[in-house]
Short mmCIF file of C-alpha atoms in Angstrom, two decimals:
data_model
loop_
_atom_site.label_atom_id
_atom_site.label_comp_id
_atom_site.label_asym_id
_atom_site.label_seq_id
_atom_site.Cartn_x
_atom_site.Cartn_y
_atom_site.Cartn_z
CA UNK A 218 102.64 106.98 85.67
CA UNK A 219 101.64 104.73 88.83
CA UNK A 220 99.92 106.52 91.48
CA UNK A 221 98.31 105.47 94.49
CA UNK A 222 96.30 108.36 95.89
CA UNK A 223 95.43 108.55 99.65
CA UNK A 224 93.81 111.40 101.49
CA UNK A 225 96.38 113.02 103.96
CA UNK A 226 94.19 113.15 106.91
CA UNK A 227 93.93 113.73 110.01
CA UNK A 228 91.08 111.72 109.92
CA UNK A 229 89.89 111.79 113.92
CA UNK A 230 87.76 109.11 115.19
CA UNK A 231 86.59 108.97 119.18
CA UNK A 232 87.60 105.83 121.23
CA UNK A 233 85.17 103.01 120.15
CA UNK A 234 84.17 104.39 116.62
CA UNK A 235 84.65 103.01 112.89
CA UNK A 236 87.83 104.69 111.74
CA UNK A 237 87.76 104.17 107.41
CA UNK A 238 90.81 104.93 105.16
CA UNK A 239 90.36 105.00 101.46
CA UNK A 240 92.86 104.74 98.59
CA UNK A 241 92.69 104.72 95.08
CA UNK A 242 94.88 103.17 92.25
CA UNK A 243 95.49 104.22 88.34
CA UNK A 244 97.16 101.25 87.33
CA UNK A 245 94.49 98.21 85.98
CA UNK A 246 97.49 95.84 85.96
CA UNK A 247 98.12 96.19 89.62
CA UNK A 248 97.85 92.82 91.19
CA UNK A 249 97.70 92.95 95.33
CA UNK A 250 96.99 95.41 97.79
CA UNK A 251 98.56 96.17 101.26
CA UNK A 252 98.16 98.44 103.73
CA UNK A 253 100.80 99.33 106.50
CA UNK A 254 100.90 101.25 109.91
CA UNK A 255 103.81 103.34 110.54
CA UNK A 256 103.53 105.09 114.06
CA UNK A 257 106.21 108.16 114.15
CA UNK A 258 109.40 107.47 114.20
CA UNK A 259 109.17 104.28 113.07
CA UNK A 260 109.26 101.68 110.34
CA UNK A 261 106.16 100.65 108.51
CA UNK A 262 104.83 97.36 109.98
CA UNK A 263 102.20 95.35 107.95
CA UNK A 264 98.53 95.04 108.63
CA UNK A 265 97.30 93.14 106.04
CA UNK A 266 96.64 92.52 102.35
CA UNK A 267 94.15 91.48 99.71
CA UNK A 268 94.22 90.29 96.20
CA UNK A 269 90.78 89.38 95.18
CA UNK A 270 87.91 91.51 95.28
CA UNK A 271 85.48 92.07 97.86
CA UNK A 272 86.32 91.57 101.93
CA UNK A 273 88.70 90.11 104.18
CA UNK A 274 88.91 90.41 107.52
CA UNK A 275 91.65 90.07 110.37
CA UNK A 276 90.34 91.07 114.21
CA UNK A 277 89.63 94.78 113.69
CA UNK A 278 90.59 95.23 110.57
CA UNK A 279 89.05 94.60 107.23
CA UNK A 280 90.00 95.32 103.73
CA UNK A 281 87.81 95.59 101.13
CA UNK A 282 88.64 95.62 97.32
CA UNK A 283 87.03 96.91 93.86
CA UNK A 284 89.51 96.12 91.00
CA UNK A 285 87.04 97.55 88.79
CA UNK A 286 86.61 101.01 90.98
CA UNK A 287 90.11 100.64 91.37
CA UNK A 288 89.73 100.90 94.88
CA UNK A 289 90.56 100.03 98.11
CA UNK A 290 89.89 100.28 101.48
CA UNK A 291 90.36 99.75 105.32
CA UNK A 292 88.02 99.79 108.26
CA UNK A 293 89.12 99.61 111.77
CA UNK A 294 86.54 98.52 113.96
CA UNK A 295 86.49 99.63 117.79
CA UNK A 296 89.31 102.44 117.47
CA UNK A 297 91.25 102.20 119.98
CA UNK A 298 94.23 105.32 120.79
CA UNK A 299 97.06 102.60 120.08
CA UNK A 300 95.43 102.79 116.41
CA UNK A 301 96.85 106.40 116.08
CA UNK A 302 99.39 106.26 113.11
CA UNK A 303 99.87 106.63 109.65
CA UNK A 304 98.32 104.04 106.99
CA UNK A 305 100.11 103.81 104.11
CA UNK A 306 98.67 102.17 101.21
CA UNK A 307 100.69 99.95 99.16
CA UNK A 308 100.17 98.55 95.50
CA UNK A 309 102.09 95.95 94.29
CA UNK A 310 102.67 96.63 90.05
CA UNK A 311 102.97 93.76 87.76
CA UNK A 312 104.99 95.25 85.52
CA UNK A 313 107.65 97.03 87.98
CA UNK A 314 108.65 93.34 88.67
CA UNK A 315 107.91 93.24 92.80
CA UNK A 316 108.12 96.77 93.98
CA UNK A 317 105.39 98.11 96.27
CA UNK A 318 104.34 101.69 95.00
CA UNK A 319 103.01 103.68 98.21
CA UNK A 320 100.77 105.99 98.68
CA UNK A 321 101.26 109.48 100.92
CA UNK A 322 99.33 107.70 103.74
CA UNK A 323 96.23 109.06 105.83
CA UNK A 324 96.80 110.40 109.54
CA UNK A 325 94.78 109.06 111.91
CA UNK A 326 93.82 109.87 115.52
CA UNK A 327 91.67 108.45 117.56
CA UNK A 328 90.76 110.19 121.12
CA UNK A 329 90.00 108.95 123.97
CA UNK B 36 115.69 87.13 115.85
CA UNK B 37 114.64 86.79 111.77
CA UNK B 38 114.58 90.42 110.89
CA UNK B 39 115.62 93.45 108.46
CA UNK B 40 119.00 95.03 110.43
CA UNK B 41 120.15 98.29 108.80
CA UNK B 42 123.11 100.26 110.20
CA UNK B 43 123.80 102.69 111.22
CA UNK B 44 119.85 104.03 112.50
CA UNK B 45 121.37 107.75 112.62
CA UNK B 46 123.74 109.51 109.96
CA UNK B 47 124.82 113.60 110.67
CA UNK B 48 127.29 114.24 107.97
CA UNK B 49 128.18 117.61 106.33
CA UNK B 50 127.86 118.35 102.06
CA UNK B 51 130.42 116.98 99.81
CA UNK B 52 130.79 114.03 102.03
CA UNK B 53 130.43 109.95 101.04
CA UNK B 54 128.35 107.71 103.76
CA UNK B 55 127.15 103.81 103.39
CA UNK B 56 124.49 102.20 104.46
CA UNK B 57 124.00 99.02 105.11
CA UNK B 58 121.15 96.30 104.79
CA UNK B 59 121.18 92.11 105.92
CA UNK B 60 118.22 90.00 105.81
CA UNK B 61 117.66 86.50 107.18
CA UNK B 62 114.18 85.65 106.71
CA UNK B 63 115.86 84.29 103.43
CA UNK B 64 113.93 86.28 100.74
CA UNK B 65 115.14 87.14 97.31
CA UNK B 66 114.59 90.50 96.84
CA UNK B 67 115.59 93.61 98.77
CA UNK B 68 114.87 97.46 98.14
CA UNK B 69 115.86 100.73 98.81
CA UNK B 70 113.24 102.85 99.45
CA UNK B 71 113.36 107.02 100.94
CA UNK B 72 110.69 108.81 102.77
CA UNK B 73 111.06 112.35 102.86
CA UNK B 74 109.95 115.12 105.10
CA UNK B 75 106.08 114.42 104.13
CA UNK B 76 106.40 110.95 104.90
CA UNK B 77 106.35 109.78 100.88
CA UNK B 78 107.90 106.48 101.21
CA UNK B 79 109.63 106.28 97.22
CA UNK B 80 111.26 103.12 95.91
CA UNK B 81 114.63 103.91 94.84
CA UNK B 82 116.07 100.79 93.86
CA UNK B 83 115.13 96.87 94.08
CA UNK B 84 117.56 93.93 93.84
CA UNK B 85 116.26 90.35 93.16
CA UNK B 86 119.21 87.54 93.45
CA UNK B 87 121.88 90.02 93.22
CA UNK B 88 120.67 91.52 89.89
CA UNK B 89 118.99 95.13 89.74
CA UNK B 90 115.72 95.26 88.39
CA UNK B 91 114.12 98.27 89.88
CA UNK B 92 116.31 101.70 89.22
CA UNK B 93 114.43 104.56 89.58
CA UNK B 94 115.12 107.86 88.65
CA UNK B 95 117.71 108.40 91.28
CA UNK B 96 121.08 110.60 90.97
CA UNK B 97 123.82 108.42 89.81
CA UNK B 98 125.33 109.71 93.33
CA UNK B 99 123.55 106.66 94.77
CA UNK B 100 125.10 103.59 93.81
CA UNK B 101 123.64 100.11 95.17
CA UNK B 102 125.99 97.44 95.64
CA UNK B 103 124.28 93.40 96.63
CA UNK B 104 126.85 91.10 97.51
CA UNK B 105 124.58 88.19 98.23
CA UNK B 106 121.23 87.63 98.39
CA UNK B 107 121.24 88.83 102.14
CA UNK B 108 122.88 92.17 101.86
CA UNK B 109 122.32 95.24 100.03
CA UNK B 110 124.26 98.27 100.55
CA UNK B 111 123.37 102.03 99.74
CA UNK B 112 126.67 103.94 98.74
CA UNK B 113 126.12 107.79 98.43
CA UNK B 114 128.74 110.28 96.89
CA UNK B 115 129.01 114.38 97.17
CA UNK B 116 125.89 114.01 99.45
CA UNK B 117 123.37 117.23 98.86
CA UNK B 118 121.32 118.89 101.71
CA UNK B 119 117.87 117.60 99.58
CA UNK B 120 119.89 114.20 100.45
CA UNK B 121 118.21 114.00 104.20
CA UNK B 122 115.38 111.74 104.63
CA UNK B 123 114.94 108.46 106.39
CA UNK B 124 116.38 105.74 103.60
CA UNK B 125 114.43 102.24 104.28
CA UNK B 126 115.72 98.52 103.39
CA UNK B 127 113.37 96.11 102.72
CA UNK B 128 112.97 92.46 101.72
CA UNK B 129 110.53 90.11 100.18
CA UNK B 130 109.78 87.03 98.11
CA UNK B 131 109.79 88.26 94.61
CA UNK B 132 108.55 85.63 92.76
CA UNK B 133 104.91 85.85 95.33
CA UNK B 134 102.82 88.33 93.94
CA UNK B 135 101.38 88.30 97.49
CA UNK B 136 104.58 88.88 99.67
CA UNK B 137 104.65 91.65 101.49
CA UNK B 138 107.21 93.60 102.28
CA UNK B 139 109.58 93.58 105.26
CA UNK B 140 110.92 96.66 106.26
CA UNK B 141 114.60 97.41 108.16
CA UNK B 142 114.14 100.03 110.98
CA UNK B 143 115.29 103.02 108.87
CA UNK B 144 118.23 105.19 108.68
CA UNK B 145 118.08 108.94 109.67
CA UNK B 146 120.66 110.42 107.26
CA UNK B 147 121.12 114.70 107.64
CA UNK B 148 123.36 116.43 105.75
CA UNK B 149 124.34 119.43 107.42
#
């Protein structure tokens, strides 16, 4: 069965810190990697995504990637209290055709 | 505005009962999806359309029927709805054929049976 695993948090970060959210994968076949913010109430909005291993970064915000861990990962630089949501991360399955298979998602708040 | 446009955002309706949902995309993708987050936030695929045919059918009660007219629409039809029913019930779109494509999400709707 395809998991994505994701600890449920809260992770809490003060203002200014390195917030880091971690999810792991069981399926070797899975192809790209996303990760979403989803503030309460509201739909999940996309932060970004990765496909080969290693880093890639966007302001804030990197991902990193290890297919062969079967891991990845997202680091939010300067939290900021705007940054307190729910990170959902997202695998998308080769063999499921296009679906993105989620994970729980990891709380985070960041204080001020 | 391009967008993901779901109706109606809130649904109250008692046991027993049938509701729709409703789903349009214009940001002219080929694939849409149901997906339901429960009470702990677990976002589930439930089922995924790409050009009008199903390809994603999860293990869903055959009380939830999925109907795509077009490429643009995809409904959510739901018979003799249960309490375990309630949940927040997500559209989404993408390009299928992009193994990089994220997906697009409507802005949910809040069904509780009652």
């Amino acid at each position: 069965q395809k998991e994505v695993e994701q600890n449920s948090g809260p992770l809490s970060v003060p203002e200014g810190a390195i917030a880091s959210l971690n999810c792991t994968y069981s399926d070797r076949g899975s192809q790209s990697f996303f990760w979403y913010r989803q503030y309460s109430g509201k739909s999940p909005e996309l932060i970004m995504f990765i496909y080969s291993n290693g880093d890639k970064e966007d302001g804030r915000f990197t991902a990193q990637l290890n297919k062969a861990s079967q891991y990845v990962s997202l680091l939010i630089r300067d939290s900021q209290p705007s940054d307190s949501a729910t990170y959902l991360c997202a695998v998308k399955v080769g063999q499921a055709g296009t679906a993105l298979i989620f994970g729980k998602g990891t709380t985070l708040s960041v204080s001020s | 505005d391009t967008a993901v446009s779901q109706t109606p955002k809130y649904l109250v309706t008692q046991m027993g009962n049938d509701k729709s949902i409703k789903c349009e995309q214009n940001l002219g993708h080929d694939t849409m999806y149901w997906y339901k987050q429960d009470s702990k936030k677990f976002l589930k695929i439930m089922f995924s359309y790409n050009n009008k045919e199903l390809i994603i059918n999860e293990t869903v009660p055959n009380r939830f029927s999925p109907k795509s007219p077009d490429k643009a629409h995809l409904n959510l039809h739901i018979n003799s709805l249960e309490l375990g029913d309630s949940a927040v019930y997500f559209c989404a779109s993408s390009l299928g054929s992009s193994y990089n494509s994220p997906l697009h999400f409507g802005n949910g709707t809040r069904l509780t049976v009652t």
